[in-house]
Coordinates of C-alpha atoms in Angstrom, one line a residue:
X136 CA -24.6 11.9 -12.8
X137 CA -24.6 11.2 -16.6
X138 CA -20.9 10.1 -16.8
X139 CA -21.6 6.1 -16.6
X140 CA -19.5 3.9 -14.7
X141 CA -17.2 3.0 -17.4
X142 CA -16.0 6.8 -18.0
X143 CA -15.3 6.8 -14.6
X144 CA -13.0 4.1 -14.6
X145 CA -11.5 5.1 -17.6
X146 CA -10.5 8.7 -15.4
X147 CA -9.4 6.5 -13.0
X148 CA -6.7 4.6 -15.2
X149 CA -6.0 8.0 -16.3
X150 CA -4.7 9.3 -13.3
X151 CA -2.8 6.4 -12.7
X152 CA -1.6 5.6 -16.0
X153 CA -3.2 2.3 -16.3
X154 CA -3.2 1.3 -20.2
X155 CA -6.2 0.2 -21.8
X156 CA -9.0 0.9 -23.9
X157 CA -10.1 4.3 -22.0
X158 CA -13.7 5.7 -22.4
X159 CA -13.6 9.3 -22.7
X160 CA -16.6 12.2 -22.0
X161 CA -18.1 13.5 -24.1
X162 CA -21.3 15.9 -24.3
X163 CA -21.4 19.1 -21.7
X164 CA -22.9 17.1 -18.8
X165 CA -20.1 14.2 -19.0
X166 CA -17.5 16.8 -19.4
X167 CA -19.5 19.4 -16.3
X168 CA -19.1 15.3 -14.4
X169 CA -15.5 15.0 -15.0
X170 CA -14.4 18.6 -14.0
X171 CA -16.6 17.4 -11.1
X172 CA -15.2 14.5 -10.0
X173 CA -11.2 15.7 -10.7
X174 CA -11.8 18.3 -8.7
X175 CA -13.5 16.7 -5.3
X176 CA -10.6 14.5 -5.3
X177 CA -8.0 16.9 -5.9
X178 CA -7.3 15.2 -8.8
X179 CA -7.2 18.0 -11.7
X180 CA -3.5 18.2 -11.8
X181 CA -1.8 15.0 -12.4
X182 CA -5.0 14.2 -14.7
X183 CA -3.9 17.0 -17.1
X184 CA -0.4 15.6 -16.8
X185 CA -1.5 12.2 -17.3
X186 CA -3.7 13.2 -20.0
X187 CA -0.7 15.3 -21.3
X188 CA 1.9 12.4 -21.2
X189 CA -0.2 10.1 -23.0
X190 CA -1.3 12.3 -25.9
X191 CA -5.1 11.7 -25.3
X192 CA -7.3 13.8 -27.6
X193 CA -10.1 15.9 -25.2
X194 CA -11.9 19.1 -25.3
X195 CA -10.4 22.3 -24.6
X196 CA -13.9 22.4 -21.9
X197 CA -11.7 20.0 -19.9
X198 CA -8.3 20.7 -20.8
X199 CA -8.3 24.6 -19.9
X200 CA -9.5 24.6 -16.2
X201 CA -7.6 21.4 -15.8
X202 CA -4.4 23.6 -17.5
X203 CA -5.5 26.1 -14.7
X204 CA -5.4 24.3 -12.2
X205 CA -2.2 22.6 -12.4
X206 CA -0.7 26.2 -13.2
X207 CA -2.1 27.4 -9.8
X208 CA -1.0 23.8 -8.0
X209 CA 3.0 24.4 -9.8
X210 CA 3.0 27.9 -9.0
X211 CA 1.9 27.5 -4.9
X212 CA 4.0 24.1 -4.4
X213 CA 7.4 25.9 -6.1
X214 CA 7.0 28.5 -4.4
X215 CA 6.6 27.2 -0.3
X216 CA 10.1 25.0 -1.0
X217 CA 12.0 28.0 -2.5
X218 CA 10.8 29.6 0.9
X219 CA 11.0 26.2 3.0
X220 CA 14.0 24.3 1.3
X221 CA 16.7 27.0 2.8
X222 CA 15.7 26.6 6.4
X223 CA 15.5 22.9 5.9
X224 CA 19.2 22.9 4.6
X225 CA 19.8 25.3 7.5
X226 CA 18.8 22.8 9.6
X227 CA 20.8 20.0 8.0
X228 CA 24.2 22.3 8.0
X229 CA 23.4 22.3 11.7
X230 CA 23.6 18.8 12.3
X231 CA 19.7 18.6 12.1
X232 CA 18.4 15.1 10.6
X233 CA 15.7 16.1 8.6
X234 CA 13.0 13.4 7.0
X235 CA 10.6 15.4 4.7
X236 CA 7.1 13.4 4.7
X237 CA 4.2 12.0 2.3
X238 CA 3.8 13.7 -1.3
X239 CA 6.8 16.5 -1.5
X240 CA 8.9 13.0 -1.1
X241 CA 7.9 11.2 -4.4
X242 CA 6.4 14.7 -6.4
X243 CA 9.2 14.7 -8.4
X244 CA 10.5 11.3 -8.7
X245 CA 7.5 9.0 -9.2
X246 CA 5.4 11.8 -10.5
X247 CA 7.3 13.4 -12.4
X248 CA 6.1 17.4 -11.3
X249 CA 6.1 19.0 -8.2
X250 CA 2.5 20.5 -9.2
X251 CA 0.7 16.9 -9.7
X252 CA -1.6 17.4 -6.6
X253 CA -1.9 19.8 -4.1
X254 CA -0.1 20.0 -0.9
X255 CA -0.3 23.1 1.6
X256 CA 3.0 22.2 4.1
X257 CA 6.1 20.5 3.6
X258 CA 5.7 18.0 6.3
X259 CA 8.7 17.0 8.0
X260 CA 10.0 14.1 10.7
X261 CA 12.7 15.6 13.1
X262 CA 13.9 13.6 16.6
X263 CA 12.8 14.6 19.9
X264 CA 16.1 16.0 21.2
X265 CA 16.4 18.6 18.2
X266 CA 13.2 20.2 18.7
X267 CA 14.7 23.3 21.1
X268 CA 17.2 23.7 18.2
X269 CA 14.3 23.8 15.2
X270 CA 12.4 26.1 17.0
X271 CA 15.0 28.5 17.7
X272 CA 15.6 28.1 13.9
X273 CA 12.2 28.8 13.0
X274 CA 11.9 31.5 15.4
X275 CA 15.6 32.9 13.4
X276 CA 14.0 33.0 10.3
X277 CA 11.2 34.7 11.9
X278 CA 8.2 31.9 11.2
X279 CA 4.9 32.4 13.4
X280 CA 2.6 29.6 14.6
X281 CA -0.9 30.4 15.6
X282 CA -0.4 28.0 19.2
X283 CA 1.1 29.6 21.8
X284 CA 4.1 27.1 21.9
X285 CA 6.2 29.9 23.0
X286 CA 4.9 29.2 27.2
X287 CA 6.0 25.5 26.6
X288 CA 7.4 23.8 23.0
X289 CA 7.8 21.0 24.6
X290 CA 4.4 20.2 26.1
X291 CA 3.0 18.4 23.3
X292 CA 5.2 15.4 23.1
X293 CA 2.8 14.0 25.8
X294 CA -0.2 13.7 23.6
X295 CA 0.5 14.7 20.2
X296 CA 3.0 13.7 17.2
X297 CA 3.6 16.8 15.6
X298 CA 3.4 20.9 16.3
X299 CA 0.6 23.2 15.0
X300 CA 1.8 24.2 11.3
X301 CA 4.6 27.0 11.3
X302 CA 4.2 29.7 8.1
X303 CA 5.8 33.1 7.0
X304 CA 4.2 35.9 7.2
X305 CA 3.2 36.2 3.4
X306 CA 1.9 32.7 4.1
X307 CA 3.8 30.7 1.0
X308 CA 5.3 28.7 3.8
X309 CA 3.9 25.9 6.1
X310 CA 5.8 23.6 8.0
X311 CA 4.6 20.4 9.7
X312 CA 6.6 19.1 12.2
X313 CA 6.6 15.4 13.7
X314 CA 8.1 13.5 15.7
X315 CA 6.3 10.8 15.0
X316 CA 3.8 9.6 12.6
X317 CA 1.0 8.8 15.1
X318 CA -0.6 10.3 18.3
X319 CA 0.4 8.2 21.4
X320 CA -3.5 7.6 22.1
X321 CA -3.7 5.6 19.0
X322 CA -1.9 2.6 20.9
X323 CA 0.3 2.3 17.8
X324 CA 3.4 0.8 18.0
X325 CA 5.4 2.9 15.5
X326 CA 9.4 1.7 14.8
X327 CA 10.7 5.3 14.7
X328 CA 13.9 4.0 15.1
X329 CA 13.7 2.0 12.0
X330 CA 12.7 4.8 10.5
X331 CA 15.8 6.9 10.9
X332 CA 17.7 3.6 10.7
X333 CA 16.6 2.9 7.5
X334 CA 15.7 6.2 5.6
X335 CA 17.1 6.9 2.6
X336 CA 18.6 9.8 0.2
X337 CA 16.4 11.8 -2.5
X338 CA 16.5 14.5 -4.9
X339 CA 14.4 17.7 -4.3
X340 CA 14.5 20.7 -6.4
X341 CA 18.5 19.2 -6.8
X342 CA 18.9 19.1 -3.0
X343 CA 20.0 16.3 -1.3
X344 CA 17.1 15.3 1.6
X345 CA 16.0 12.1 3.1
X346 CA 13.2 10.2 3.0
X347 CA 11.6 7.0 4.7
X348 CA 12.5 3.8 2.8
X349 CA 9.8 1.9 0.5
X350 CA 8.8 -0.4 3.3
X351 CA 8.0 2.9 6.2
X352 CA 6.8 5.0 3.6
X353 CA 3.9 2.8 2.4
X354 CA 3.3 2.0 6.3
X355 CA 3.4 6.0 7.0
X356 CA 0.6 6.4 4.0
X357 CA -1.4 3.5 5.4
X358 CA -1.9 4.7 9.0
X359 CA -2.1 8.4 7.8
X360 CA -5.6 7.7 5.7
X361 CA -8.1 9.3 7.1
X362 CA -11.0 7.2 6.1
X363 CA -13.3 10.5 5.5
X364 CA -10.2 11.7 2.3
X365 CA -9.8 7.9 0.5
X366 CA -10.3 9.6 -3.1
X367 CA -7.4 9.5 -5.6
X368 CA -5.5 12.1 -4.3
X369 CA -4.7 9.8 -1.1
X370 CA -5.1 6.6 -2.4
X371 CA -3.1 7.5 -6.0
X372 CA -0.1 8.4 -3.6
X373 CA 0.0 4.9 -2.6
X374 CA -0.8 3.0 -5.5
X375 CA 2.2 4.6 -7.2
X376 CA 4.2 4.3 -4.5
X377 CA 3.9 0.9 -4.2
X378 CA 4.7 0.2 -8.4
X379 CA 7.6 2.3 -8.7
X380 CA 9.8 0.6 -5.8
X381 CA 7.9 -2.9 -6.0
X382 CA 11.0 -4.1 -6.0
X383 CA 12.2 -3.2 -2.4
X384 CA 8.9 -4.2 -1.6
X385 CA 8.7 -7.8 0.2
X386 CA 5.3 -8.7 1.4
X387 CA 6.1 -11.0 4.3
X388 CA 9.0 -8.8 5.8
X389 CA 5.9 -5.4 5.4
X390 CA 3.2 -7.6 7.4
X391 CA 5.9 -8.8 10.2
X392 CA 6.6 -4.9 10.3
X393 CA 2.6 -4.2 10.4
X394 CA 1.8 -6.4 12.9
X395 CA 4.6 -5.6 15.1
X396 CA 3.9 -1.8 14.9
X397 CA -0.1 -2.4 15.7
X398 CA -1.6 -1.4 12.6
X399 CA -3.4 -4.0 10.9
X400 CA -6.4 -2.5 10.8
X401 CA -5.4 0.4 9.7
X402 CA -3.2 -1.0 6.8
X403 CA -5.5 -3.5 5.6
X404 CA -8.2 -0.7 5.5
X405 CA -5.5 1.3 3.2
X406 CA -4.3 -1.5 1.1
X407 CA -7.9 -3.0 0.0
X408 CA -8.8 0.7 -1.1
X409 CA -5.7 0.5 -3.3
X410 CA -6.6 -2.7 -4.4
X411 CA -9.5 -1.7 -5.6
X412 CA -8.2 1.1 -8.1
X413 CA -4.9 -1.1 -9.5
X414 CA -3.8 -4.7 -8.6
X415 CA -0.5 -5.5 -7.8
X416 CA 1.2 -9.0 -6.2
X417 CA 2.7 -6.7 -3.4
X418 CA -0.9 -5.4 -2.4
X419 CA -2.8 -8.7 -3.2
X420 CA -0.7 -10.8 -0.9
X421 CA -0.3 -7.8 1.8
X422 CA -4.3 -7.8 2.0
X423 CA -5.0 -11.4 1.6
X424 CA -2.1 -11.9 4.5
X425 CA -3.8 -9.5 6.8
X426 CA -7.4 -11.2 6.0
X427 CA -6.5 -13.8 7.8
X428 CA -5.4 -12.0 10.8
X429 CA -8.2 -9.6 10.8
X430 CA -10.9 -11.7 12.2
X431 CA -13.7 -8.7 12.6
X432 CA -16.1 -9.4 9.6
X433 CA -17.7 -5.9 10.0
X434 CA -15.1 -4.4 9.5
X435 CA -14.4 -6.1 6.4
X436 CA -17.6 -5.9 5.2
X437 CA -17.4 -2.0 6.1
X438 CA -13.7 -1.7 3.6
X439 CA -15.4 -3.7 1.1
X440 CA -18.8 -1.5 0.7
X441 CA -16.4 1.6 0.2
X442 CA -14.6 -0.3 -2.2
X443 CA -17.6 -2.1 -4.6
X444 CA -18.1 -1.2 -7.1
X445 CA -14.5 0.3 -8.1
X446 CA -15.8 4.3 -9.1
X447 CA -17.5 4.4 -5.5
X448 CA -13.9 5.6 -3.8
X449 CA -14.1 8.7 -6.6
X450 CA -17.5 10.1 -4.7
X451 CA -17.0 9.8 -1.1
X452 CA -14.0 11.6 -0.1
X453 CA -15.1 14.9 1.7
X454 CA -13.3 17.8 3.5
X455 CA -15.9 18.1 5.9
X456 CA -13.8 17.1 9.0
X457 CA -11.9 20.3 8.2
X458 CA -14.4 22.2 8.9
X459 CA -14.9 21.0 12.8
X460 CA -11.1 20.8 13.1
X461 CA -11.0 24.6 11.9
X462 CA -13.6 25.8 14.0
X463 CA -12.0 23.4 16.8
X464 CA -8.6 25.4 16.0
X465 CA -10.1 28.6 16.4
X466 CA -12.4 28.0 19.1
X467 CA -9.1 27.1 21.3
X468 CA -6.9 30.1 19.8
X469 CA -9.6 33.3 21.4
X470 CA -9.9 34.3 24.4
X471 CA -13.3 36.3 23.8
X472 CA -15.9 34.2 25.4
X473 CA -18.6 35.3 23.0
X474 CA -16.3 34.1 20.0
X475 CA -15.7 31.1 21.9
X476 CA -20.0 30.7 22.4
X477 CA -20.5 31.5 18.7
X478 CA -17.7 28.6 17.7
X479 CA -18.5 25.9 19.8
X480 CA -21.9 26.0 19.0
X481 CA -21.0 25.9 14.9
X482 CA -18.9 23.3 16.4
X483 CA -22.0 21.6 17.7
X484 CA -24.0 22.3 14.3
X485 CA -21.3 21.0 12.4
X486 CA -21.4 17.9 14.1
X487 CA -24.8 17.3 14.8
X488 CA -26.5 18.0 11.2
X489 CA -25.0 17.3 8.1
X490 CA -25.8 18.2 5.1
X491 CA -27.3 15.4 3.7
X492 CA -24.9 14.7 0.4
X493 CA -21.9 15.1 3.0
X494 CA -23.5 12.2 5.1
X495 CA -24.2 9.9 2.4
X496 CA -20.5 10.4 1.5
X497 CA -19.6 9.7 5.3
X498 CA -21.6 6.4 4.9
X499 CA -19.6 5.2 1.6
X500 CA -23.2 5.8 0.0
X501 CA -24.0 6.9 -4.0
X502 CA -26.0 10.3 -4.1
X503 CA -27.2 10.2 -7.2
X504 CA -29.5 6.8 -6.5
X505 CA -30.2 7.8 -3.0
X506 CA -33.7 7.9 -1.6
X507 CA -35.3 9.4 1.5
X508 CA -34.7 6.9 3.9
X509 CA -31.4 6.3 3.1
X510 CA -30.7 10.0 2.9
X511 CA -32.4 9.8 6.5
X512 CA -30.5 6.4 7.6
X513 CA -27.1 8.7 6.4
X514 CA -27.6 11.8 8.2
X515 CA -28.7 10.0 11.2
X516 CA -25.3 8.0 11.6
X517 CA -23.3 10.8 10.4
X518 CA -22.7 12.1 13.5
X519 CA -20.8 8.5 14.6
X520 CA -18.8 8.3 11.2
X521 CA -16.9 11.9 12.4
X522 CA -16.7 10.4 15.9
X523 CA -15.1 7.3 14.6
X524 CA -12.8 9.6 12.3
X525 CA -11.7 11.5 15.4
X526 CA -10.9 8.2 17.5
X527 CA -8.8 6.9 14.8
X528 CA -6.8 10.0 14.7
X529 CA -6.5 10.3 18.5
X530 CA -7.6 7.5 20.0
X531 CA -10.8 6.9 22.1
X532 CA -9.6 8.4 25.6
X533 CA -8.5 11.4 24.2
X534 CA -11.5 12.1 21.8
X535 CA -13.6 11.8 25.5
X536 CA -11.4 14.0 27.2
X537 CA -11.4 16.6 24.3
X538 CA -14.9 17.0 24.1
X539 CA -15.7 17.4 27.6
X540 CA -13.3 19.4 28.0
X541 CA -14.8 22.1 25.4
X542 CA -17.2 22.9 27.8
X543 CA -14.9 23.7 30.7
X544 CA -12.4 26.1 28.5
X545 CA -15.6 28.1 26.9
X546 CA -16.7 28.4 31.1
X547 CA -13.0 29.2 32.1
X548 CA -13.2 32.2 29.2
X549 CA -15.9 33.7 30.8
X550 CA -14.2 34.0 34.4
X551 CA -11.0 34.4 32.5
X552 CA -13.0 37.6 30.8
X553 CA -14.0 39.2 34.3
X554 CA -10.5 38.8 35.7
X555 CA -8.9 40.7 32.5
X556 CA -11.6 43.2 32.5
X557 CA -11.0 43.7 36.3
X558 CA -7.2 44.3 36.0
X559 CA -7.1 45.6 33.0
X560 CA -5.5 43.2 30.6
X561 CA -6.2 42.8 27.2
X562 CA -8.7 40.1 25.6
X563 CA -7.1 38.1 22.7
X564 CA -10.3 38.4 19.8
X565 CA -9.6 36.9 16.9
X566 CA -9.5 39.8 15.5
X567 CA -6.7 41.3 17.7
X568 CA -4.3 37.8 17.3
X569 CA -4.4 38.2 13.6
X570 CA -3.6 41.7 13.5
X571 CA -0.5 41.3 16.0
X572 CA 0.7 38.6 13.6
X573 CA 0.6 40.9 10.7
X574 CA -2.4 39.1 9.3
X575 CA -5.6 39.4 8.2
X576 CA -8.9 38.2 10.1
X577 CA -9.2 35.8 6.7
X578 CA -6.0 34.7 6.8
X579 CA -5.8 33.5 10.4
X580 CA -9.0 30.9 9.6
X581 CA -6.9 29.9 6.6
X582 CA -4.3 28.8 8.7
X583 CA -6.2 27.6 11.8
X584 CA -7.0 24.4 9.9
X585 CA -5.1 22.8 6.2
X586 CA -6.4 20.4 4.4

């Protein structure tokens, strides 16, 4: 990479408006490095609005695809809430407590621009007891989910904090619905009642909507990190989070609240990242209080290598987990057995051998000053990183039962094959599923999986 370390920090403070002496690209390889790195972490838009608000002087070779990109970001964004907005103020005219989630929450307000990143759902928090009402709402407004929810919508509560994403047919809408931040499996003990107990009024698109308070917002961010996405899209979220409402922000009353809901781990791990890209005294004493509590040094030493030096966190975030959770998705949703063959053993490949820049990335590794034994040493414990990934996300027991399990369902398709073909029924393809939805066999792998 010929952009040097100091241009990279310099995009850094960029995207998050940090004043200083910034380092700009220059040359077509620095400038072929920026465009690079903007977009592997999502970052192009709110750099060009940065880069816009501040009045800094670069190449139309950046400023065009960056223009581009934000101008594809605004027009996708505006257009799922002027489809999703109306059924969520059907839902509050009902008597429905909505919470809309993560990035649509702040876009606007701390931002400054619905477009400044992308985000493909409006993710919502709903209680338990509405969720009959919601889906006879989305089912009214005539919203499909690729799940069969319709045997039981109930039947995830068990295991799960949220429903498979519901979308309109044209697909500019995708709802995420939780009821809780966190799977069950995690052993997390999430406040949810504080959470409705202390949410708080915002401004969307000039609706009135709520959203969780500073102090549950910046916990929600923390334990929703996915250690495999900790580039500036994620991370930026919370660093500006945390600097425009520093003020409700009390450091003691946030670690009581993060060590009675179980997730100091999971929020030092968050915290440090953000640390790393801009100081603040809410962060600083957050981390430094959880230090002390945290007394695995691994695990420390692990935050800090992703972490050191700062530009590292702009060069390993990958979507490669969406890739085995899409082929996951779709190797549950057919029926064909030979579809199901074909998937889990992609499924398999996926897992088993990455691609060698992905696993260096996986690692918290540079590429560029990689040799062959670390590229070796990488792909080697690759396949552990994406297990540890899945057991943060669902929690140890559950990542065991899941993959055993995919052997069982991809036997149960064949017998479940003979029996169909015996009396006649039809088998679901892929093929067939996306056709009765009114989709395309493209479009029902788009929406198998979001990123």
């Amino acid at each position: 990479m010929k952009l040097s370390a100091e241009k990279q920090n310099s995009l850094i403070n960029i995207y998050l408006s940090i004043p200083g002496d910034l380092k700009l690209p220059s040359g077509a390889s620095e400038i072929d490095d920026f465009l690079a790195i903007a977009s592997d972490n999502k970052a192009a838009a709110n750099l060009y609005l940065q880069i816009k608000k501040a009045n800094l002087s670069l190449p139309d070779t950046i400023m065009k695809p960056l223009a581009e990109t934000y101008q594809k970001i605004l027009a996708k964004n505006t257009r799922r809430l002027q489809v999703g907005l109306p059924i969520l103020l059907q839902m509050k005219n009902a008597g429905i407590d909505v919470i809309i989630l993560k990035g649509n929450a702040i876009a606007e307000e701390i931002f400054g621009d619905i477009g400044y990143k992308p985000m493909n759902d409006i993710d919502i928090l709903v209680k338990p007891t509405d969720l009959d009402a919601i889906h006879a709402m989305f089912m009214k407004n005539n919203l499909l989910t690729a799940a069969p929810l319709e045997e039981n919508i109930r039947k995830q509560e068990k295991y799960s904090h949220h429903w498979p994403p519901f979308f309109d047919k044209k697909l500019d809408l995708f709802l995420g619905t939780h009821w809780n931040v966190a799977a069950p499996s995690r052993g997390l003990s999430i406040p949810i009642e504080d959470f409705w107990r202390d949410k708080e009024e915002f401004k969307l698109m000039g609706e009135t909507f709520y959203r969780l308070s500073p102090m549950h917002f910046v916990l929600h961010l923390c334990i929703h990190l996915n250690s495999a996405k900790t580039g500036l899209r994620e991370i930026g979220d919370i660093v500006k989070l945390i600097e425009a409402r520093q003020s409700d922000l009390s450091a003691s009353d946030f670690v009581d609240r993060v060590k009675n809901a179980k997730a100091e781990y999971e929020v030092y791990e968050a915290l440090a990242l953000t640390l790393a890209l801009k100081k603040s005294a809410f962060t600083d004493a957050v981390v430094l209080a959880l230090s002390e509590i945290i007394q695995d040094e691994k695990f420390k030493a692990k935050v800090l290598k992703r972490m050191t030096p700062r530009h590292k966190l702009l060069h390993i975030r990958t979507n490669y987990i969406s890739k085995i959770e899409k082929t996951f998705a779709l190797f549950m949703l057919t029926e064909a057995p030979l579809e199901k063959t074909l998937l889990l053993a992609r499924m398999w490949k996926l897992y088993l051998f990455v691609p060698g820049t992905t696993a260096l990335k996986l690692n918290y590794e540079f590429s560029d000053d990689a040799g062959l034994a670390k590229r070796f040493m990488a792909s080697l414990f690759a396949p552990i990183k994406i297990s540890q990934v899945f057991i943060n996300d669902l929690g140890p027991l559950i990542f065991i039962i899941v993959t055993l399990r995919h052997q069982w369902v991809l036997l149960d398709s064949y017998f479940n094959f003979l029996f169909k073909k015996f009396t006649g029924k039809p088998i679901k393809s892929l093929d067939s599923i996306a056709r009765g939805m009114g989709l395309s066999f493209s479009e029902i792998k788009e929406i198998s999986a979001l990123d």
